[in-house]
XYZ file of C-alpha atoms in Angstrom:
555
model
C -0.003 0.220 -0.011
C 3.033 2.352 0.923
C 4.787 1.469 -2.216
C 1.437 2.317 -4.360
C 1.456 5.579 -2.811
C 4.997 6.565 -3.430
C 4.755 5.614 -6.915
C 1.923 8.036 -7.473
C 3.652 10.624 -5.873
C 6.506 10.121 -7.880
C 4.373 10.373 -10.953
C 2.725 13.378 -9.925
C 6.092 15.216 -9.218
C 7.385 14.145 -12.771
C 4.164 16.025 -14.376
C 4.035 18.980 -12.170
C 4.275 22.474 -13.816
C 8.062 23.352 -13.874
C 9.070 26.051 -11.999
C 11.232 29.113 -13.295
C 14.119 27.649 -11.971
C 13.648 24.262 -13.928
C 13.179 26.241 -17.057
C 16.286 28.434 -16.725
C 18.363 25.267 -15.934
C 16.856 23.652 -18.654
C 17.781 26.291 -21.049
C 21.284 26.232 -19.976
C 21.490 22.624 -20.972
C 20.139 23.137 -24.441
C 22.668 25.944 -24.891
C 25.540 23.925 -24.135
C 24.388 20.937 -26.032
C 23.488 23.134 -29.305
C 26.038 25.717 -28.919
C 23.796 28.599 -29.321
C 21.955 31.214 -27.560
C 18.349 30.155 -26.912
C 17.025 33.643 -26.292
C 17.046 34.613 -29.788
C 14.138 32.128 -30.645
C 11.956 32.835 -27.590
C 8.723 34.084 -28.412
C 7.019 36.489 -26.360
C 4.186 35.177 -24.581
C 0.898 36.888 -25.278
C -0.827 38.481 -22.617
C -3.940 40.666 -22.027
C -3.672 43.740 -19.994
C -6.895 44.447 -18.536
C -7.571 47.838 -16.710
C -11.399 48.842 -16.161
C -10.488 52.571 -15.795
C -8.636 52.815 -19.110
C -11.308 51.177 -20.883
C -14.114 53.339 -19.963
C -11.784 56.534 -21.021
C -11.197 55.002 -24.436
C -14.891 54.189 -25.202
C -15.462 57.873 -24.107
C -13.098 59.187 -26.427
C -14.195 57.034 -29.185
C -17.862 58.404 -28.743
C -16.884 62.140 -28.564
C -14.997 61.565 -31.803
C -17.981 59.791 -33.732
C -20.528 62.564 -32.247
C -18.356 65.238 -33.440
C -18.378 63.887 -36.857
C -22.013 63.528 -37.007
C -22.440 67.152 -36.048
C -20.129 68.294 -38.657
C -22.108 66.174 -41.156
C -25.495 67.849 -39.932
C -24.044 71.347 -40.067
C -22.614 70.740 -43.659
C -26.242 69.620 -44.508
C -28.008 72.694 -43.150
C -25.403 74.964 -44.879
C -26.032 73.244 -48.354
C -29.542 73.718 -47.852
C -29.624 77.350 -46.852
C -26.999 78.100 -49.901
C -29.158 76.163 -52.336
C -32.490 78.169 -51.066
C -30.576 81.072 -51.314
C -29.386 80.251 -55.005
C -32.687 79.076 -56.190
C -34.512 82.018 -55.174
C -31.936 84.436 -56.936
C -32.425 82.299 -60.086
C -36.421 82.407 -59.878
C -36.430 86.264 -59.383
C -33.516 86.847 -62.111
C -34.297 89.179 -65.120
C -34.129 85.942 -67.465
C -37.016 84.433 -65.768
C -38.917 87.522 -65.146
C -41.655 88.044 -67.708
C -40.582 91.859 -68.196
C -37.318 90.516 -69.506
C -36.736 90.965 -73.030
C -35.209 88.044 -74.422
C -32.433 88.702 -77.191
C -30.346 86.634 -78.974
C -26.671 87.127 -80.684
C -26.432 86.503 -84.240
C -23.354 86.096 -86.077
C -22.997 88.234 -88.990
C -20.499 86.432 -90.788
C -21.015 87.731 -94.438
C -18.903 90.555 -95.997
C -19.242 92.551 -99.093
C -17.061 89.891 -100.924
C -19.358 87.184 -99.776
C -16.316 85.523 -97.637
C -17.446 84.050 -94.283
C -15.391 85.140 -91.481
C -16.073 84.748 -87.898
C -14.995 87.789 -85.967
C -15.638 88.244 -82.116
C -16.952 91.978 -83.195
C -19.543 90.685 -85.961
C -22.379 89.956 -83.354
C -25.207 91.966 -83.841
C -28.440 92.327 -81.316
C -31.623 91.104 -82.510
C -34.500 91.316 -80.300
C -37.177 88.568 -80.649
C -40.717 89.061 -81.964
C -43.594 89.436 -79.267
C -44.817 86.023 -79.974
C -41.349 84.150 -80.428
C -40.233 85.882 -77.007
C -43.073 84.686 -75.316
C -42.678 81.137 -76.417
C -38.947 80.848 -75.673
C -39.649 82.707 -72.200
C -42.399 79.984 -71.334
C -40.188 77.182 -72.640
C -37.192 78.154 -70.567
C -38.928 78.925 -67.609
C -39.619 76.370 -64.789
C -41.765 76.263 -61.696
C -40.779 77.861 -58.643
C -40.489 75.390 -55.539
C -43.076 76.069 -52.680
C -41.890 75.013 -49.169
C -45.385 75.908 -48.004
C -47.905 73.152 -48.568
C -51.156 74.286 -49.930
C -54.764 72.920 -49.116
C -56.143 70.297 -51.744
C -59.454 72.056 -53.203
C -60.799 68.793 -54.010
C -61.462 67.420 -50.808
C -63.799 70.495 -50.156
C -67.172 70.142 -51.751
C -67.739 73.337 -53.275
C -70.945 74.214 -54.815
C -69.936 75.510 -58.474
C -73.980 75.843 -59.353
C -76.121 79.010 -58.999
C -77.924 78.816 -55.963
C -81.609 79.203 -58.133
C -80.680 75.835 -60.201
C -83.164 72.697 -59.008
C -81.940 69.473 -58.207
C -82.735 68.321 -61.878
C -80.721 71.262 -63.399
C -77.765 70.094 -61.612
C -77.710 66.661 -62.541
C -77.913 67.672 -65.994
C -75.186 70.138 -65.914
C -72.940 67.572 -64.044
C -69.924 66.073 -65.839
C -70.974 62.098 -65.506
C -69.136 60.883 -68.560
C -66.428 58.472 -67.983
C -62.780 60.041 -68.453
C -59.862 59.771 -67.078
C -59.299 63.767 -67.379
C -59.144 65.315 -63.953
C -61.278 68.643 -64.079
C -60.740 71.825 -62.320
C -62.842 73.761 -60.766
C -63.538 77.053 -62.832
C -62.443 80.712 -61.304
C -66.299 81.617 -62.312
C -68.848 80.242 -59.956
C -71.578 80.438 -62.578
C -71.167 77.842 -65.042
C -74.524 78.649 -67.430
C -73.748 79.693 -70.678
C -76.262 82.032 -72.445
C -77.729 80.985 -75.694
C -78.748 84.070 -77.729
C -82.607 84.203 -78.040
C -84.879 86.164 -80.213
C -85.113 88.787 -77.391
C -81.513 88.973 -77.066
C -80.334 92.909 -77.582
C -76.861 92.427 -76.635
C -74.629 89.228 -76.021
C -71.029 88.452 -74.916
C -70.716 92.119 -73.860
C -69.937 93.535 -77.254
C -72.283 92.030 -80.025
C -75.813 92.937 -81.135
C -78.144 90.267 -80.340
C -80.791 88.578 -82.636
C -83.501 90.911 -81.829
C -81.633 93.739 -83.648
C -80.005 91.713 -86.421
C -83.011 89.942 -87.324
C -84.619 93.578 -87.699
C -82.044 94.575 -89.913
C -82.785 95.682 -93.729
C -81.826 93.250 -96.470
C -79.556 95.873 -98.327
C -77.815 94.802 -101.294
C -75.592 91.612 -100.720
C -73.342 89.564 -103.192
C -76.511 88.223 -105.141
C -77.362 91.847 -105.878
C -73.773 92.648 -107.199
C -73.896 89.517 -109.312
C -77.050 90.501 -111.035
C -76.070 93.896 -111.481
C -73.167 92.979 -113.330
C -74.898 90.772 -115.581
C -77.527 93.418 -116.241
C -74.744 96.029 -116.990
C -73.018 93.642 -119.347
C -76.317 92.676 -121.439
C -77.900 96.589 -121.613
C -77.656 99.734 -123.404
C -77.591 103.273 -122.486
C -80.431 105.164 -124.192
C -80.311 108.660 -122.119
C -77.349 110.553 -120.266
C -78.048 113.814 -118.238
C -76.274 115.623 -115.533
C -76.810 114.348 -112.163
C -75.445 112.089 -109.228
C -73.010 114.670 -107.854
C -69.815 116.086 -109.162
C -69.935 118.117 -112.459
C -68.703 115.076 -114.555
C -70.715 112.568 -113.190
C -73.753 111.502 -115.083
C -77.542 109.874 -114.638
C -77.667 106.957 -117.002
C -80.892 105.295 -117.833
C -81.187 101.679 -119.894
C -83.531 100.709 -122.286
C -85.957 99.245 -119.636
C -86.085 102.591 -117.615
C -83.603 101.292 -114.862
C -80.975 104.141 -113.843
C -77.436 103.930 -112.781
C -74.988 106.872 -111.765
C -71.408 106.845 -113.623
C -68.513 108.045 -111.864
C -65.949 109.685 -114.111
C -62.748 111.116 -112.866
C -59.439 112.347 -114.441
C -57.530 110.884 -111.510
C -57.492 106.986 -111.892
C -56.679 106.510 -108.078
C -60.227 107.708 -107.460
C -62.126 105.169 -109.686
C -59.620 102.784 -107.875
C -60.712 103.971 -104.568
C -64.421 103.603 -105.597
C -64.137 99.998 -106.792
C -61.986 98.621 -104.279
C -63.816 100.075 -101.499
C -66.748 98.133 -102.777
C -64.641 95.196 -102.928
C -63.647 95.466 -99.303
C -67.428 96.013 -98.472
C -68.082 92.541 -100.110
C -65.335 90.791 -98.142
C -66.943 92.231 -95.080
C -70.543 91.071 -96.086
C -71.619 94.654 -95.675
C -74.892 95.360 -97.517
C -74.996 99.143 -97.386
C -73.371 99.857 -100.731
C -75.087 99.941 -104.070
C -73.867 97.315 -106.606
C -71.127 98.698 -108.700
C -69.283 97.532 -111.648
C -66.219 98.961 -113.830
C -66.760 99.606 -117.360
C -64.436 101.267 -120.132
C -65.699 104.474 -122.148
C -65.490 102.717 -125.700
C -68.059 104.331 -128.360
C -67.672 100.917 -130.361
C -69.414 99.109 -127.269
C -72.889 98.605 -127.792
C -73.165 100.152 -124.017
C -72.422 103.484 -125.147
C -73.546 103.748 -128.752
C -76.736 105.482 -128.397
C -75.087 108.413 -126.443
C -72.065 109.166 -128.158
C -72.989 112.968 -128.501
C -74.035 112.995 -124.721
C -70.357 111.777 -123.964
C -69.041 114.315 -126.125
C -70.790 116.901 -124.442
C -69.721 115.749 -120.707
C -66.256 116.070 -122.606
C -65.361 112.464 -121.402
C -62.150 110.807 -123.025
C -62.447 107.529 -124.546
C -60.484 104.489 -123.104
C -61.296 105.688 -119.676
C -62.394 103.373 -116.817
C -65.655 104.384 -115.260
C -67.749 103.174 -112.366
C -71.341 102.236 -112.944
C -73.608 102.219 -109.746
C -77.053 101.224 -109.387
C -79.679 104.118 -108.732
C -81.285 103.931 -105.201
C -84.280 106.017 -105.157
C -86.363 107.016 -102.119
C -83.313 108.493 -100.211
C -83.156 110.962 -97.260
C -80.450 112.401 -95.354
C -78.964 110.910 -92.356
C -77.950 112.779 -89.238
C -75.305 111.626 -86.921
C -76.704 109.991 -83.785
C -76.587 111.713 -80.346
C -74.510 108.955 -79.000
C -71.633 109.645 -81.544
C -71.702 113.534 -80.927
C -68.911 115.485 -79.084
C -70.957 115.430 -75.865
C -71.168 111.485 -75.893
C -68.994 110.096 -78.444
C -69.117 106.335 -77.353
C -71.128 103.201 -77.762
C -70.924 100.413 -75.171
C -73.112 97.869 -73.365
C -73.873 100.426 -70.772
C -74.887 102.931 -73.323
C -77.525 99.881 -74.815
C -78.754 99.305 -71.356
C -79.731 103.094 -70.767
C -81.241 103.546 -73.922
C -83.170 100.435 -73.463
C -84.507 101.521 -69.929
C -85.166 105.335 -71.028
C -87.383 104.357 -73.999
C -89.945 102.548 -71.673
C -90.290 99.350 -73.217
C -93.532 97.140 -73.246
C -91.599 94.824 -70.819
C -90.672 97.335 -67.848
C -88.505 94.926 -66.113
C -85.350 94.218 -68.329
C -84.292 90.657 -68.228
C -80.652 91.122 -67.420
C -79.108 87.847 -66.574
C -76.163 86.503 -65.414
C -75.121 89.105 -62.724
C -72.079 87.856 -61.219
C -72.619 90.060 -57.876
C -75.020 87.925 -55.533
C -75.860 90.911 -53.880
C -77.121 93.862 -55.864
C -76.813 97.016 -53.864
C -76.507 99.916 -56.144
C -77.685 100.520 -59.679
C -73.998 101.111 -60.521
C -73.402 97.486 -60.170
C -76.384 96.582 -62.052
C -75.217 98.234 -64.928
C -71.834 96.727 -64.943
C -72.096 93.282 -63.985
C -73.934 91.747 -66.928
C -73.089 90.242 -70.211
C -76.293 90.060 -72.027
C -79.345 92.012 -72.432
C -82.990 89.911 -73.056
C -85.719 92.828 -73.379
C -88.874 93.085 -75.202
C -88.385 96.270 -77.103
C -90.779 98.572 -78.742
C -90.568 99.314 -82.480
C -88.888 103.047 -81.749
C -86.062 101.458 -79.705
C -85.587 98.593 -82.407
C -85.185 101.146 -85.375
C -82.615 103.068 -82.867
C -80.394 100.015 -82.385
C -80.649 99.008 -85.788
C -79.502 102.442 -86.992
C -76.858 102.167 -84.367
C -75.648 98.534 -85.511
C -75.056 100.175 -89.258
C -73.177 102.998 -87.656
C -71.035 100.503 -85.961
C -70.083 98.866 -89.325
C -69.878 102.285 -90.941
C -67.122 103.261 -88.335
C -65.125 99.980 -88.947
C -65.768 100.202 -92.748
C -64.471 103.956 -92.935
C -61.585 103.255 -90.708
C -60.502 100.519 -92.791
C -60.477 102.549 -95.974
C -59.353 105.992 -94.333
C -62.489 107.568 -96.039
C -62.427 111.233 -95.852
C -65.414 112.281 -97.272
C -68.078 111.330 -94.606
C -67.859 111.315 -90.898
C -64.352 112.422 -90.836
C -65.582 115.346 -93.047
C -67.933 116.497 -90.056
C -65.176 115.988 -87.354
C -62.363 117.925 -89.249
C -64.984 121.073 -89.926
C -66.158 120.784 -86.101
C -63.246 123.263 -85.080
C -64.979 125.892 -87.128
C -68.606 125.346 -87.294
C -69.803 123.670 -84.053
C -73.402 123.153 -85.239
C -72.158 120.859 -88.078
C -72.725 117.557 -86.223
C -76.515 118.743 -85.883
C -76.541 118.639 -89.719
C -76.758 115.681 -92.137
C -73.801 113.523 -92.281
C -71.512 113.833 -95.721
C -72.233 111.242 -98.151
C -74.461 109.115 -96.191
C -78.065 108.487 -97.078
C -80.796 106.552 -95.561
C -83.651 104.851 -97.572
C -87.046 105.707 -96.182
C -88.882 102.602 -96.773
C -86.270 100.361 -94.739
C -83.975 102.578 -92.889
C -81.028 101.206 -94.631
C -77.950 103.485 -94.471
C -76.150 104.016 -97.627
C -72.389 104.629 -98.020
C -72.093 106.721 -100.739
C -69.046 108.249 -102.786
C -66.278 106.241 -101.574
C -63.676 107.419 -104.013
C -61.049 108.452 -101.416
C -60.873 105.136 -99.671
C -57.522 102.971 -99.988
C -55.591 105.533 -101.993
C -56.230 109.164 -101.617
C -57.192 108.714 -97.763
C -53.946 106.417 -97.024
C -51.641 109.408 -98.342
C -53.314 111.774 -95.993
C -53.036 109.737 -93.199
C -50.550 111.838 -91.080
C -53.271 114.439 -91.199
C -56.561 112.840 -90.508
C -55.570 109.483 -88.695
C -56.625 111.039 -85.576
C -60.046 111.574 -86.847
C -60.447 108.115 -87.797
C -59.415 106.797 -84.578
C -61.340 108.811 -82.620
C -64.383 107.238 -83.759
C -63.089 103.981 -83.670
C -61.742 103.973 -80.082
C -65.248 104.770 -78.639
C -66.768 101.925 -80.352
C -67.487 98.908 -78.195
C -70.684 97.201 -79.689
C -70.209 95.263 -83.076
C -71.973 93.043 -85.284
C -70.735 89.163 -85.169
C -70.738 88.688 -88.882
C -68.481 91.593 -89.355
C -65.931 90.681 -86.703
C -65.873 87.084 -87.841
C -64.960 88.347 -91.498
C -62.443 90.760 -90.288
C -60.711 87.895 -88.715
C -60.692 85.907 -91.988
C -59.536 88.764 -93.910
C -56.846 89.233 -91.447
C -55.565 85.873 -91.966
C -55.491 86.128 -95.586
C -53.101 87.906 -97.718
C -55.592 90.725 -98.207
C -53.751 92.254 -101.210
C -53.740 88.705 -103.055
C -57.520 88.275 -102.218
C -58.596 91.832 -103.658
C -56.475 91.100 -106.794
C -58.331 87.822 -107.316
C -61.537 89.581 -107.007
C -60.158 92.172 -109.452
C -59.272 89.527 -112.082
C -62.748 87.636 -111.541
C -65.011 90.519 -112.161
C -62.942 92.315 -114.768
C -61.835 91.846 -118.426
C -58.321 91.995 -119.546
C -59.198 95.276 -121.441
C -60.272 96.846 -118.030
C -57.180 95.644 -116.414
C -55.030 97.043 -118.903
C -56.485 100.659 -117.910
C -57.259 100.490 -114.354
C -54.364 99.270 -112.196
C -54.634 96.776 -109.134
C -54.533 97.974 -105.574
C -50.709 98.999 -104.974
C -49.016 96.210 -102.622
C -48.082 98.991 -99.876
C -51.902 100.085 -99.934
C -52.642 96.464 -99.283
C -50.305 96.255 -96.450
C -51.649 99.430 -94.798
C -55.301 97.893 -95.060
C -53.657 94.752 -93.416
C -52.668 96.720 -90.356
C -55.637 98.828 -90.106
C -57.602 95.261 -90.191
C -55.337 94.249 -86.960
C -56.306 97.642 -85.300
C -59.801 97.080 -85.700
C -59.339 93.501 -84.180
C -57.306 95.086 -81.289
C -59.882 97.278 -80.359
C -62.461 94.465 -80.430
C -60.017 92.399 -77.770
C -59.514 95.994 -75.758
C -63.526 95.980 -75.620
C -64.095 92.400 -74.543
C -61.401 93.116 -71.820
C -62.991 95.973 -70.745
C -66.620 95.023 -70.297
C -66.100 91.382 -70.150
C -65.763 89.158 -66.772
C -63.963 91.109 -64.015
């Protein structure tokens, strides 16, 4: 038993961990055996130095360093945001994006007199865009400003876009129930009703004469009458020629069947041109206030003149001269200038139409003025201004007054286009010496006693002579047009069509269609420069129409 215990102890002594002394002895023995320093190959034993206080300080330093980095990032983002906001505001408010900024472009002028192209820095010229091109490019280059303030979505509110007076059935009819992917936006105008002119409409769309006036207009002389007159003159013979029809060398002629006509003879060709081309302009405007006219050449061999050769000699007419033959209109009376166009008033707009309708004491005492935008009618002024059409039952006297004024609106437009000097401008010019001239008959204007049709007579000063004197008389032409704000819809539509066309080319086509080669050799067409002036004056009339629409339209 004792021996067993000793063996175990001896074994344990051999298996115990060596001490430092044992290790040192072992190293010395090894050095003697191999003859080299063992310390060169000793590996340092790894160890971990753990100090709880130092560890916490190290963690604090790391957190502080990371916090400083994040603070720097947030500060950089904030500065970038503010800087971007300032730059964006500066760009949006810069002149290049301002509506009043005039876009310009630099065009390289690289052609010399010798035809050689050179690119030089100083060969740049400044060119302004036309208004329409400038607007197009400005709108294309602009961008929408960013709003950082949220706005409420109007679609989440149930707005009543219909007038309060509508029944539920009418509301259902007006609703847009058609299936569509298009998202409709609410209109700014609350009243969505659209007025359809009726037979009792005196004025509509703020500026147009209504059906009650248009349906009462006299028939006059349209395109059909002009064609009939052309064929009639071609087939007729003059059997009598006598003094009459105004000027000294003008003559009143009688055809074989008793129908009469006035012949205009002038030494100056431009007066004959002015007369016939003014008639063509009236035809393009669909005006029926000019008597049918044709151009003929004085030729004693022509059957038209064979019977009056002696009368032609007495009148001292030269042969191979162009004359204008106009249908004679009997039963004419002088026409006076309406009070509304005299110096004390001199304007015509929807307010004037309303006042005249009220003061004439019509059969219907209560005028049917609808579409009044103001819900609470407080004053008479508001009633007079906030409407865009008038429905009323007019008596005969008022209808006749409005029919005359509607023809005057055409007359003002026509005389402005042709720059006629021998009608209203004549009265206006002489008013400075004779204040009573506006109370007398209008020059070269007559009225048919049976129908009330106004006849625009003697238009020879139009388009040529009148254009030469525009610097002197244009003020008087503009005076009447600038104060006119009620028009006939058909006339405005015709003006728009004429403006889109090449008016000079169109008049030339009409001139060639209606006249033979013999006449065209004697009577020249309308000069191109005069056609350009006419086109500019058409644009001026349309601008006046737009001005009236804005002035008396929706506010």
